[in-house]
Tab-separated table of C-alpha atoms and ligand atoms in Angstrom:
chain	number	residue	atom	x	y	z
A	662	MET	CA	-0.147	-0.423	-0.020
A	663	THR	CA	1.131	3.886	-1.062
A	664	HIS	CA	1.259	6.136	1.966
A	665	HIS	CA	0.880	9.911	1.233
A	666	ARG	CA	3.899	11.161	1.747
A	667	ILE	CA	4.703	14.773	3.269
A	668	LEU	CA	8.440	16.202	2.681
A	669	ILE	CA	9.344	18.945	5.507
A	670	GLU	CA	12.105	20.234	4.871
A	671	GLY	CA	14.765	22.474	5.573
A	672	GLY	CA	13.507	23.161	9.929
A	673	THR	CA	15.432	22.847	12.736
A	674	VAL	CA	14.094	19.664	14.803
A	675	VAL	CA	14.154	20.795	18.350
A	676	ASN	CA	13.076	17.259	20.849
A	677	ALA	CA	13.767	17.359	24.620
A	678	ASP	CA	16.983	15.848	24.490
A	679	GLY	CA	18.463	18.075	21.691
A	680	SER	CA	18.122	20.213	18.371
A	681	GLN	CA	19.624	19.237	14.813
A	682	GLN	CA	19.049	21.075	10.630
A	683	ALA	CA	16.749	17.881	9.523
A	684	ASP	CA	14.193	17.801	7.196
A	685	VAL	CA	11.484	14.954	8.353
A	686	LEU	CA	9.777	12.251	5.780
A	687	VAL	CA	6.223	11.993	7.162
A	688	GLU	CA	4.693	8.541	5.571
A	689	GLY	CA	0.930	8.144	6.202
A	690	GLU	CA	0.301	8.298	9.480
A	691	THR	CA	4.252	7.970	10.483
A	692	ILE	CA	7.488	9.698	10.395
A	693	ALA	CA	9.235	7.762	8.776
A	694	ALA	CA	12.836	9.418	8.101
A	695	ILE	CA	15.090	12.036	9.503
A	696	GLY	CA	17.546	14.052	8.403
A	697	ARG	CA	19.440	16.412	6.043
A	698	GLY	CA	19.457	16.061	2.111
A	699	LEU	CA	16.207	13.959	1.975
A	700	ARG	CA	14.576	14.910	-0.985
A	701	GLU	CA	18.089	13.511	-2.872
A	702	ARG	CA	17.978	10.323	-1.553
A	703	LEU	CA	14.410	10.273	-2.869
A	704	PRO	CA	12.849	9.587	-6.285
A	705	THR	CA	10.842	13.112	-6.740
A	706	GLU	CA	7.520	11.212	-7.577
A	707	ALA	CA	8.328	9.891	-4.166
A	708	ILE	CA	7.001	13.002	-2.397
A	709	ASP	CA	2.858	14.057	-2.610
A	710	GLU	CA	3.530	17.434	-0.964
A	711	THR	CA	6.846	19.466	-0.079
A	712	ILE	CA	6.204	21.754	3.655
A	713	ASP	CA	9.106	24.754	3.759
A	714	ALA	CA	10.738	25.003	7.022
A	715	THR	CA	12.666	27.044	6.624
A	716	ASP	CA	13.734	29.046	9.492
A	717	ARG	CA	11.382	27.015	11.848
A	718	LEU	CA	11.300	24.883	13.743
A	719	VAL	CA	9.775	21.684	13.642
A	720	ILE	CA	8.416	19.934	17.447
A	721	PRO	CA	6.768	17.537	18.477
A	722	GLY	CA	2.667	18.206	18.445
A	723	ALA	CA	1.754	19.304	22.313
A	724	ILE	CA	0.256	17.170	24.669
A	725	ASP	CA	-2.217	18.585	27.477
A	726	VAL	CA	-3.106	16.266	30.140
A	727	HIS	CA	-5.663	18.653	31.964
A	728	THR	CA	-8.323	19.671	30.239
A	729	HIS	CA	-11.931	19.658	31.190
A	730	MET	CA	-14.194	19.416	27.976
A	731	GLU	CA	-18.221	19.195	28.509
A	732	LEU	CA	-17.125	19.119	32.673
A	733	PRO	CA	-20.245	18.927	33.886
A	734	PHE	CA	-19.749	21.998	37.347
A	735	GLY	CA	-20.189	24.495	39.378
A	736	GLY	CA	-24.162	24.239	37.973
A	737	THR	CA	-23.120	24.744	34.295
A	738	PHE	CA	-21.252	22.879	31.925
A	739	ALA	CA	-17.757	24.022	30.362
A	740	LYS	CA	-18.458	25.177	26.695
A	741	ASP	CA	-15.942	23.529	24.416
A	742	THR	CA	-16.850	20.023	23.051
A	743	PHE	CA	-14.621	17.631	22.370
A	744	GLU	CA	-15.281	19.057	18.811
A	745	THR	CA	-14.272	22.574	19.497
A	746	GLY	CA	-11.781	22.302	22.233
A	747	THR	CA	-9.430	20.062	20.272
A	748	ARG	CA	-10.257	22.000	17.022
A	749	ALA	CA	-8.693	25.199	19.450
A	750	ALA	CA	-5.999	22.508	20.871
A	751	ALA	CA	-4.871	22.063	17.540
A	752	PHE	CA	-4.696	25.912	16.718
A	753	GLY	CA	-2.323	26.100	19.238
A	754	GLY	CA	-0.350	23.078	18.612
A	755	THR	CA	-1.220	20.728	20.434
A	756	THR	CA	-2.276	17.436	19.283
A	757	THR	CA	-3.040	15.543	22.058
A	758	ILE	CA	-5.719	16.561	25.099
A	759	VAL	CA	-5.546	13.812	27.926
A	760	ASP	CA	-9.369	14.824	29.315
A	761	PHE	CA	-10.703	13.856	32.621
A	762	ALA	CA	-13.752	11.109	31.883
A	763	VAL	CA	-16.166	12.002	35.201
A	764	GLN	CA	-17.774	9.208	38.001
A	765	SER	CA	-20.188	11.075	38.786
A	766	ARG	CA	-21.238	10.171	43.286
A	767	GLY	CA	-23.661	7.420	43.607
A	768	LYS	CA	-22.179	5.889	39.902
A	769	SER	CA	-20.409	3.606	38.499
A	770	LEU	CA	-16.259	4.426	36.678
A	771	ARG	CA	-18.091	2.596	33.780
A	772	GLU	CA	-20.482	4.620	33.195
A	773	GLY	CA	-18.530	7.614	33.503
A	774	LEU	CA	-15.606	6.134	31.520
A	775	ASP	CA	-18.635	5.499	28.939
A	776	ALA	CA	-20.378	9.181	28.781
A	777	TRP	CA	-17.138	10.510	28.204
A	778	HIS	CA	-16.177	8.027	25.068
A	779	GLN	CA	-19.661	9.086	23.788
A	780	LYS	CA	-18.421	12.843	24.232
A	781	ALA	CA	-15.296	12.656	22.487
A	782	GLN	CA	-15.935	9.837	19.772
A	783	GLY	CA	-16.899	10.873	16.189
A	784	ASN	CA	-15.977	14.575	17.543
A	785	ALA	CA	-12.641	15.007	18.110
A	786	VAL	CA	-10.119	16.209	15.956
A	787	VAL	CA	-6.811	15.040	17.381
A	788	ASP	CA	-6.269	12.364	19.553
A	789	TYR	CA	-7.238	11.980	22.636
A	790	GLY	CA	-6.803	10.301	26.552
A	791	PHE	CA	-8.949	10.056	28.873
A	792	HIS	CA	-7.693	9.957	33.184
A	793	MET	CA	-10.843	9.435	35.744
A	794	ILE	CA	-12.039	11.110	38.147
A	795	MET	CA	-13.363	9.290	41.073
A	796	SER	CA	-15.977	10.942	43.177
A	797	ASP	CA	-16.777	7.906	45.617
A	798	VAL	CA	-14.375	5.352	45.967
A	799	ASN	CA	-15.182	1.958	47.676
A	800	ASP	CA	-15.181	-1.561	46.949
A	801	ASP	CA	-17.025	-1.507	44.091
A	802	THR	CA	-14.878	1.188	42.134
A	803	LEU	CA	-11.612	0.278	43.107
A	804	SER	CA	-11.565	-3.067	41.885
A	805	GLU	CA	-13.082	-0.916	38.498
A	806	MET	CA	-10.074	0.901	38.601
A	807	ASP	CA	-8.377	-2.080	37.476
A	808	GLN	CA	-10.227	-2.663	34.585
A	809	LEU	CA	-9.810	1.090	33.764
A	810	VAL	CA	-6.105	0.197	33.614
A	811	ALA	CA	-5.647	-2.580	31.607
A	812	GLU	CA	-8.341	-0.495	28.651
A	813	GLY	CA	-6.285	1.965	28.532
A	814	VAL	CA	-7.216	4.124	31.667
A	815	PRO	CA	-4.319	4.244	33.890
A	816	ASP	CA	-5.031	7.561	36.000
A	817	PHE	CA	-7.293	8.699	38.510
A	818	LYS	CA	-7.822	11.775	39.944
A	819	LEU	CA	-9.189	12.460	43.651
A	820	PHE	CA	-9.978	15.638	45.335
A	821	THR	CA	-8.768	17.397	48.656
A	822	ALA	CA	-10.942	20.309	47.792
A	823	TYR	CA	-14.797	20.641	47.175
A	824	PRO	CA	-16.606	19.160	50.067
A	825	GLY	CA	-19.505	17.791	48.897
A	826	VAL	CA	-18.780	17.239	45.321
A	827	PHE	CA	-15.364	15.557	44.548
A	828	TYR	CA	-13.984	15.149	47.743
A	829	SER	CA	-12.225	12.392	49.462
A	830	ASP	CA	-11.076	12.222	52.360
A	831	ASP	CA	-7.799	10.795	53.528
A	832	ALA	CA	-8.713	7.379	54.310
A	833	ALA	CA	-10.260	7.776	50.457
A	834	VAL	CA	-6.935	8.571	49.326
A	835	PHE	CA	-5.091	6.616	50.817
A	836	ARG	CA	-7.415	3.360	49.831
A	837	ALA	CA	-6.891	4.690	46.364
A	838	MET	CA	-3.383	4.893	46.800
A	839	GLN	CA	-2.799	1.517	48.180
A	840	ARG	CA	-5.460	-0.292	44.982
A	841	THR	CA	-2.572	1.260	42.141
A	842	ASP	CA	0.103	-0.373	44.245
A	843	ARG	CA	-1.119	-3.766	42.716
A	844	ASN	CA	-3.141	-2.106	39.640
A	845	SER	CA	-0.332	0.463	38.462
A	846	GLY	CA	-1.898	2.971	37.938
A	847	LEU	CA	-1.702	6.456	38.799
A	848	ILE	CA	-3.231	9.014	41.321
A	849	MET	CA	-3.250	12.509	40.168
A	850	MET	CA	-4.344	15.541	43.282
A	851	HIS	CA	-6.301	18.512	43.953
A	852	ALA	CA	-4.528	19.766	46.812
A	853	GLU	CA	-5.887	22.395	48.761
A	854	ASN	CA	-7.576	21.328	52.131
A	855	GLY	CA	-11.493	21.802	51.221
A	856	PRO	CA	-13.016	21.792	54.314
A	857	ALA	CA	-10.791	24.030	55.597
A	858	ILE	CA	-10.912	26.610	52.764
A	859	ASP	CA	-14.788	26.156	53.329
A	860	VAL	CA	-14.593	27.769	56.410
A	861	VAL	CA	-12.533	30.757	55.296
A	862	ALA	CA	-15.317	30.614	52.641
A	863	ALA	CA	-18.342	30.659	55.074
A	864	GLU	CA	-16.545	33.231	57.347
A	865	LEU	CA	-15.872	35.939	53.800
A	866	VAL	CA	-19.156	35.951	52.951
A	867	ALA	CA	-21.360	36.331	55.750
A	868	GLN	CA	-18.976	39.864	56.605
A	869	GLY	CA	-20.367	40.642	52.871
A	870	MET	CA	-16.961	39.733	50.776
A	871	THR	CA	-18.602	38.608	47.887
A	872	ASP	CA	-16.610	39.635	45.237
A	873	PRO	CA	-14.350	36.960	43.140
A	874	TYR	CA	-11.510	38.365	44.915
A	875	TYR	CA	-11.714	36.726	47.894
A	876	HIS	CA	-12.222	33.593	46.072
A	877	GLY	CA	-8.162	33.643	46.254
A	878	VAL	CA	-7.825	35.307	49.720
A	879	ALA	CA	-10.360	32.365	50.980
A	880	ARG	CA	-8.124	29.775	49.305
A	881	HIS	CA	-4.859	31.006	50.883
A	882	PRO	CA	-1.428	28.677	49.695
A	883	ILE	CA	-0.621	27.337	53.065
A	884	PHE	CA	-4.002	25.079	52.125
A	885	GLU	CA	-2.458	23.993	49.435
A	886	GLY	CA	0.736	23.208	50.446
A	887	GLU	CA	-0.670	21.258	53.886
A	888	ALA	CA	-2.802	19.267	51.660
A	889	THR	CA	0.105	18.593	48.721
A	890	ASN	CA	2.175	17.527	52.193
A	891	ARG	CA	-0.341	15.215	53.218
A	892	VAL	CA	-0.965	13.741	49.541
A	893	ILE	CA	1.997	12.699	49.479
A	894	ARG	CA	3.086	11.364	52.204
A	895	LEU	CA	-0.150	9.084	51.804
A	896	ALA	CA	1.320	8.152	49.483
A	897	GLU	CA	4.810	7.507	50.260
A	898	ALA	CA	3.171	5.185	53.135
A	899	ALA	CA	0.952	3.086	50.531
A	900	GLY	CA	4.764	3.239	48.514
A	901	VAL	CA	3.353	4.785	44.995
A	902	PRO	CA	3.661	7.599	43.373
A	903	VAL	CA	2.046	10.044	42.962
A	904	TYR	CA	0.924	13.453	40.976
A	905	ILE	CA	0.494	16.740	41.677
A	906	VAL	CA	-2.410	18.509	39.404
A	907	HIS	CA	-2.186	22.920	38.150
A	908	LEU	CA	0.280	23.349	41.584
A	909	SER	CA	-0.234	26.805	42.109
A	910	ALA	CA	1.971	28.371	45.343
A	911	ARG	CA	5.404	28.040	46.531
A	912	ASP	CA	3.411	26.160	49.601
A	913	ALA	CA	2.944	23.167	47.705
A	914	LEU	CA	6.421	23.337	45.355
A	915	ALA	CA	8.448	23.033	48.507
A	916	GLU	CA	6.826	19.987	49.516
A	917	VAL	CA	7.106	18.368	46.220
A	918	ARG	CA	10.658	19.329	45.996
A	919	ALA	CA	11.264	18.090	49.693
A	920	ALA	CA	9.461	14.881	48.717
A	921	ARG	CA	11.368	14.623	45.698
A	922	ASP	CA	14.725	15.443	47.771
A	923	ARG	CA	13.999	12.750	49.751
A	924	GLY	CA	13.788	9.708	46.661
A	925	THR	CA	9.588	10.576	46.421
A	926	PRO	CA	8.561	9.804	43.223
A	927	ALA	CA	6.444	12.932	43.614
A	928	PHE	CA	5.610	14.778	39.973
A	929	ALA	CA	3.675	18.022	39.464
A	930	GLU	CA	2.493	20.459	36.744
A	931	THR	CA	1.461	23.473	36.633
A	932	CYS	CA	-0.372	25.753	34.234
A	933	PRO	CA	0.251	28.900	32.634
A	934	GLN	CA	-2.409	30.854	34.335
A	935	TYR	CA	-0.098	30.413	37.598
A	936	LEU	CA	2.784	31.820	35.025
A	937	PHE	CA	1.345	34.810	33.575
A	938	LEU	CA	-1.256	36.278	36.039
A	939	THR	CA	-2.026	36.883	39.369
A	940	LEU	CA	-4.690	36.975	42.251
A	941	ASP	CA	-4.835	41.447	41.070
A	942	ASP	CA	-6.525	39.530	38.350
A	943	LEU	CA	-9.436	38.700	40.751
A	944	GLY	CA	-9.826	42.300	41.632
A	945	ASN	CA	-11.596	44.784	39.382
A	946	GLY	CA	-15.484	44.273	40.753
A	947	PHE	CA	-17.271	41.063	39.413
A	948	GLU	CA	-15.010	40.842	36.311
A	949	GLY	CA	-12.678	38.768	38.274
A	950	ALA	CA	-15.063	36.240	37.520
A	951	LYS	CA	-13.151	35.880	34.829
A	952	TYR	CA	-9.905	34.402	36.463
A	953	VAL	CA	-12.068	32.081	39.203
A	954	CYS	CA	-10.427	28.993	39.305
A	955	SER	CA	-8.793	26.253	41.849
A	956	PRO	CA	-6.583	26.861	43.057
A	957	PRO	CA	-6.262	30.696	42.719
A	958	LEU	CA	-4.425	32.845	41.271
A	959	ARG	CA	-1.532	33.730	43.485
A	960	PRO	CA	0.580	37.264	44.249
A	961	GLY	CA	2.414	37.639	42.267
A	962	ASP	CA	5.638	37.016	44.044
A	963	HIS	CA	4.835	32.954	43.553
A	964	GLN	CA	5.575	32.903	40.079
A	965	GLU	CA	9.836	33.149	39.338
A	966	ASP	CA	9.138	30.113	42.075
A	967	LEU	CA	6.723	28.037	39.617
A	968	TRP	CA	9.450	29.180	36.541
A	969	LYS	CA	12.292	28.162	38.921
A	970	GLY	CA	10.627	24.450	39.991
A	971	LEU	CA	10.496	24.480	35.938
A	972	ILE	CA	13.950	25.073	35.468
A	973	LYS	CA	15.050	22.140	38.257
A	974	ASP	CA	12.694	19.433	37.382
A	975	ASP	CA	10.392	20.264	40.213
A	976	LEU	CA	8.059	20.682	38.091
A	977	GLN	CA	7.878	18.420	35.850
A	978	VAL	CA	4.794	19.266	33.626
A	979	VAL	CA	2.624	22.382	32.468
A	980	SER	CA	-0.651	21.405	31.166
A	981	THR	CA	-4.042	23.874	30.795
A	982	ASP	CA	-6.929	22.445	33.539
A	983	HIS	CA	-8.641	24.059	30.485
A	984	CYS	CA	-12.461	24.932	32.061
A	985	PRO	CA	-14.026	27.091	29.827
A	986	PHE	CA	-16.675	28.558	31.154
A	987	ASP	CA	-18.988	32.311	29.424
A	988	TYR	CA	-18.224	35.398	31.587
A	989	GLN	CA	-22.018	36.099	30.424
A	990	GLY	CA	-24.117	33.866	31.587
A	991	GLN	CA	-22.091	31.174	32.962
A	992	LYS	CA	-19.849	32.931	35.501
A	993	GLU	CA	-22.053	34.929	36.778
A	994	LEU	CA	-24.392	32.512	38.142
A	995	GLY	CA	-21.497	33.840	41.345
A	996	ARG	CA	-22.604	37.183	41.189
A	997	GLY	CA	-23.434	38.332	45.288
A	998	ASP	CA	-21.060	35.328	46.273
A	999	PHE	CA	-17.728	34.194	44.933
A	1000	ARG	CA	-18.213	30.451	46.137
A	1001	LYS	CA	-21.070	30.466	42.821
A	1002	VAL	CA	-18.696	31.621	40.649
A	1003	PRO	CA	-17.411	28.105	38.189
A	1004	ASN	CA	-14.376	27.445	38.913
A	1005	GLY	CA	-11.851	26.807	35.757
A	1006	LEU	CA	-10.910	29.013	33.048
A	1007	PRO	CA	-10.117	28.430	29.517
A	1008	GLY	CA	-6.349	28.091	27.789
A	1009	VAL	CA	-6.163	25.308	26.218
A	1010	GLU	CA	-4.331	27.116	22.250
A	1011	ASP	CA	-2.423	29.599	24.363
A	1012	ARG	CA	-0.052	26.945	26.402
A	1013	VAL	CA	2.786	26.275	23.732
A	1014	ASP	CA	2.927	30.130	22.451
A	1015	LEU	CA	2.663	31.197	26.022
A	1016	LEU	CA	5.377	29.371	27.430
A	1017	HIS	CA	7.219	29.852	24.510
A	1018	ASP	CA	7.307	33.300	24.800
A	1019	GLY	CA	7.837	33.214	28.522
A	1020	GLY	CA	10.731	30.312	28.552
A	1021	VAL	CA	12.256	30.242	25.181
A	1022	VAL	CA	12.288	34.142	24.246
A	1023	GLY	CA	11.814	35.190	27.917
A	1024	GLY	CA	15.297	33.331	28.316
A	1025	ARG	CA	14.057	31.131	31.185
A	1026	PHE	CA	14.923	28.243	29.582
A	1027	SER	CA	15.849	26.463	26.391
A	1028	ARG	CA	14.011	25.721	23.684
A	1029	GLU	CA	14.652	22.045	24.155
A	1030	ARG	CA	13.669	22.342	28.015
A	1031	TRP	CA	9.589	23.897	26.678
A	1032	VAL	CA	9.475	20.760	23.774
A	1033	ASP	CA	9.886	19.034	27.712
A	1034	VAL	CA	7.083	20.500	29.488
A	1035	ILE	CA	4.396	20.996	27.206
A	1036	SER	CA	4.826	17.606	25.007
A	1037	ALA	CA	7.476	14.669	25.883
A	1038	ALA	CA	7.800	14.823	29.539
A	1039	PRO	CA	3.567	14.326	29.772
A	1040	ALA	CA	4.363	11.525	27.104
A	1041	ARG	CA	6.473	9.988	29.492
A	1042	LEU	CA	5.075	10.583	32.291
A	1043	PHE	CA	1.006	9.494	30.673
A	1044	GLY	CA	2.233	6.549	29.244
A	1045	LEU	CA	2.357	7.583	25.506
A	1046	ALA	CA	5.724	7.495	24.495
A	1047	GLY	CA	6.868	6.059	21.949
A	1048	ARG	CA	4.250	7.152	20.111
A	1049	LYS	CA	3.745	10.862	20.982
A	1050	GLY	CA	6.010	14.089	22.884
A	1051	ALA	CA	8.771	13.083	19.879
A	1052	VAL	CA	9.804	13.809	16.278
A	1053	ALA	CA	11.749	10.039	16.262
A	1054	VAL	CA	11.165	7.127	13.727
A	1055	GLY	CA	8.423	5.128	14.207
A	1056	HIS	CA	6.282	7.841	15.687
A	1057	ASP	CA	2.937	9.013	15.282
A	1058	ALA	CA	3.360	12.332	12.550
A	1059	ASP	CA	2.230	14.752	15.328
A	1060	LEU	CA	4.265	17.890	13.875
A	1061	VAL	CA	4.182	21.235	14.631
A	1062	ILE	CA	5.566	23.594	12.158
A	1063	TYR	CA	6.555	26.429	14.855
A	1064	ASP	CA	7.694	30.609	13.610
A	1065	PRO	CA	9.345	31.502	17.005
A	1066	ASN	CA	9.556	34.762	15.527
A	1067	ALA	CA	6.272	36.197	14.632
A	1068	GLU	CA	4.591	38.264	17.005
A	1069	ARG	CA	0.748	37.752	18.031
A	1070	THR	CA	-1.909	39.454	20.218
A	1071	ILE	CA	-3.956	36.945	22.124
A	1072	SER	CA	-7.448	37.636	22.105
A	1073	ALA	CA	-11.145	36.076	22.232
A	1074	ALA	CA	-11.724	37.875	19.018
A	1075	THR	CA	-9.014	36.039	17.259
A	1076	HIS	CA	-9.076	32.449	19.301
A	1077	HIS	CA	-10.855	29.163	18.427
A	1078	MET	CA	-12.113	28.171	22.083
A	1079	ALA	CA	-15.954	28.522	22.352
A	1080	VAL	CA	-16.072	30.996	25.058
A	1081	ASP	CA	-16.495	34.777	25.393
A	1082	TYR	CA	-13.119	35.908	27.155
A	1083	SER	CA	-9.527	35.762	26.862
A	1084	CYS	CA	-7.538	35.329	30.293
A	1085	TYR	CA	-4.811	36.704	28.131
A	1086	GLU	CA	-6.555	39.513	26.145
A	1087	GLY	CA	-3.984	42.081	24.680
A	1088	ARG	CA	-0.598	40.184	25.484
A	1089	ARG	CA	1.207	40.283	22.610
A	1090	VAL	CA	3.480	36.975	22.872
A	1091	ARG	CA	6.422	35.964	20.165
A	1092	GLY	CA	5.933	32.425	18.231
A	1093	ARG	CA	3.428	30.803	16.051
A	1094	SER	CA	2.175	27.567	15.147
A	1095	ASP	CA	2.107	27.811	11.756
A	1096	VAL	CA	1.316	24.086	10.536
A	1097	VAL	CA	0.095	21.373	12.254
A	1098	LEU	CA	0.064	17.846	11.854
A	1099	SER	CA	-2.023	14.949	13.391
A	1100	ARG	CA	-0.544	11.817	12.134
A	1101	GLY	CA	0.100	12.712	9.503
A	1102	ARG	CA	-2.761	14.893	8.196
A	1103	VAL	CA	-2.472	18.583	7.658
A	1104	VAL	CA	-5.175	20.122	10.702
A	1105	VAL	CA	-4.358	24.032	11.042
A	1106	ARG	CA	-2.019	25.932	7.857
A	1107	ASN	CA	-1.747	29.186	8.705
A	1108	GLY	CA	-4.562	30.344	10.984
A	1109	GLN	CA	-7.011	28.034	8.065
A	1110	PHE	CA	-8.968	24.934	9.856
A	1111	GLN	CA	-7.960	21.852	7.209
A	1112	GLY	CA	-8.853	18.833	9.701
A	1113	GLU	CA	-11.896	16.630	10.374
A	1114	ARG	CA	-13.924	16.334	13.107
A	1115	GLY	CA	-13.980	12.392	14.277
A	1116	TRP	CA	-10.149	12.482	12.980
A	1117	GLY	CA	-8.863	12.239	16.314
A	1118	ARG	CA	-8.624	8.685	18.427
A	1119	PHE	CA	-8.745	7.459	21.696
A	1120	LEU	CA	-5.258	6.874	22.776
A	1121	PRO	CA	-5.407	3.587	25.049
A	1122	ARG	CA	-2.492	4.377	28.035
A	1123	ASP	CA	0.065	2.425	29.209
A	1124	PRO	CA	0.615	2.905	33.514
A	1125	ALA	CA	2.907	5.635	34.179
A	1126	ASP	CA	5.660	3.316	34.142
A	1127	ASP	CA	8.380	6.403	33.819
A	1128	ALA	CA	6.370	7.295	37.267
A	1129	ARG	CA	7.782	3.972	38.725
A	1130	ARG	CA	11.087	4.250	37.546
A	1131	ALA	CA	12.180	8.086	39.277
B	1362	URP	O1	-10.706	25.484	38.931
B	1362	URP	C1	-10.906	24.293	38.401
B	1362	URP	N1	-9.728	24.121	38.038
B	1362	URP	N2	-12.015	23.622	37.238
B	1362	URP	C2	-11.566	22.234	36.775
B	1362	URP	C3	-11.712	21.359	37.885
B	1362	URP	C4	-10.445	21.440	38.442
B	1362	URP	O2	-10.210	20.953	39.943
B	1362	URP	O3	-9.353	20.457	38.345
B	1363	ZN	ZN1	-8.469	20.216	39.866
B	1364	ZN	ZN1	-8.544	19.994	36.779
């Protein structure tokens, strides 16, 4: 069978472990060759299409391991569907997402997972996998975990936040961790002390402090640091790795660093909002609702600590926690009580460029480290190595032809996420995805969508080998 062949010529291939001037030959859905002067080695008729990558970087498609398409939350639903959300992701150079399927209270993991398959299948424009949010930990759900690991859904998110919604107590967290010691799954933790936060939040509201800003005040960094330490210690007691999601504060980072220094396989991600936005964004009256997420945005002096965490590998991954709610009609549910603002920010489209601008252009880290935190490390930690996360022969041809010098202004007027505002409105960034390929197919070219609804496939993933090896 002959495959469509695309030659990507004249670019700089950037992987997490090094860069080289090289052409890339794509054959069908995979990368067939990487090297200089590939054109001379192939008969002209063997090349169906050429993409000029002169002055461009050729990077592995980015992987966002934390998204919430259509999440039911805060009395409403996150606005992006798998179609609109993965389309926006593709525009921003992200060619794989791992979304959180939800087990609703009293229902099985299976029902939750089936529902997420239904949402995604036939709709996603790039490949996707699932983690599972566990709302109940009991004998039934614990035994279902083993089955999900076997089906390629090997990670389970539990929450020490959101009492009455997703909250698990210490016993539940510990039991789920013990189970992963047997089934090789990975526990992902939302680590904030929800019960303590609720006490402070109720006190603030009772005193008339109801604006979104007080969402940030109630969810003090100490509450994140405490819960991060607690769940890491529980993982140590259970003898399993643990992954802290959306780490926002230096208090929590210090706990991850200390754990890693004593040899614990503790891993963590941060998100662009914690690197680029601050508690001040939550001010400005009710406008601050646009920035309500949990953990909340922190005072600006936490940001350089997080960047250092990325430089030193105490933080391994940057994902988005993409969970978009319109300002009009959705965030407005919390007028008069910040506790009722749906929690979550849009961002799946912006991560690659923001991290290029703040990380590489900003002189904080190399372009190789950029590729690591947005693509290679997520692949390693989430069972996608060998398929995704590198420009390598035999890998899926998920590729981004990236212009590191293009400048653009982020705006809701031009973004592709199905949400009526941008957290980064007016911010200038340097770096832009010009051409994006998903499994050998051009899905975005020079600002035009050329993909197809339903092109994205479910990615069954191996248990997190890398987390266990560390
Ligand atoms: O505010 C957030 N982070 N919303 C999404 C749900 C979660 O906790 O990740
Ligand atoms: Zn969370
Ligand atoms: Zn989340």
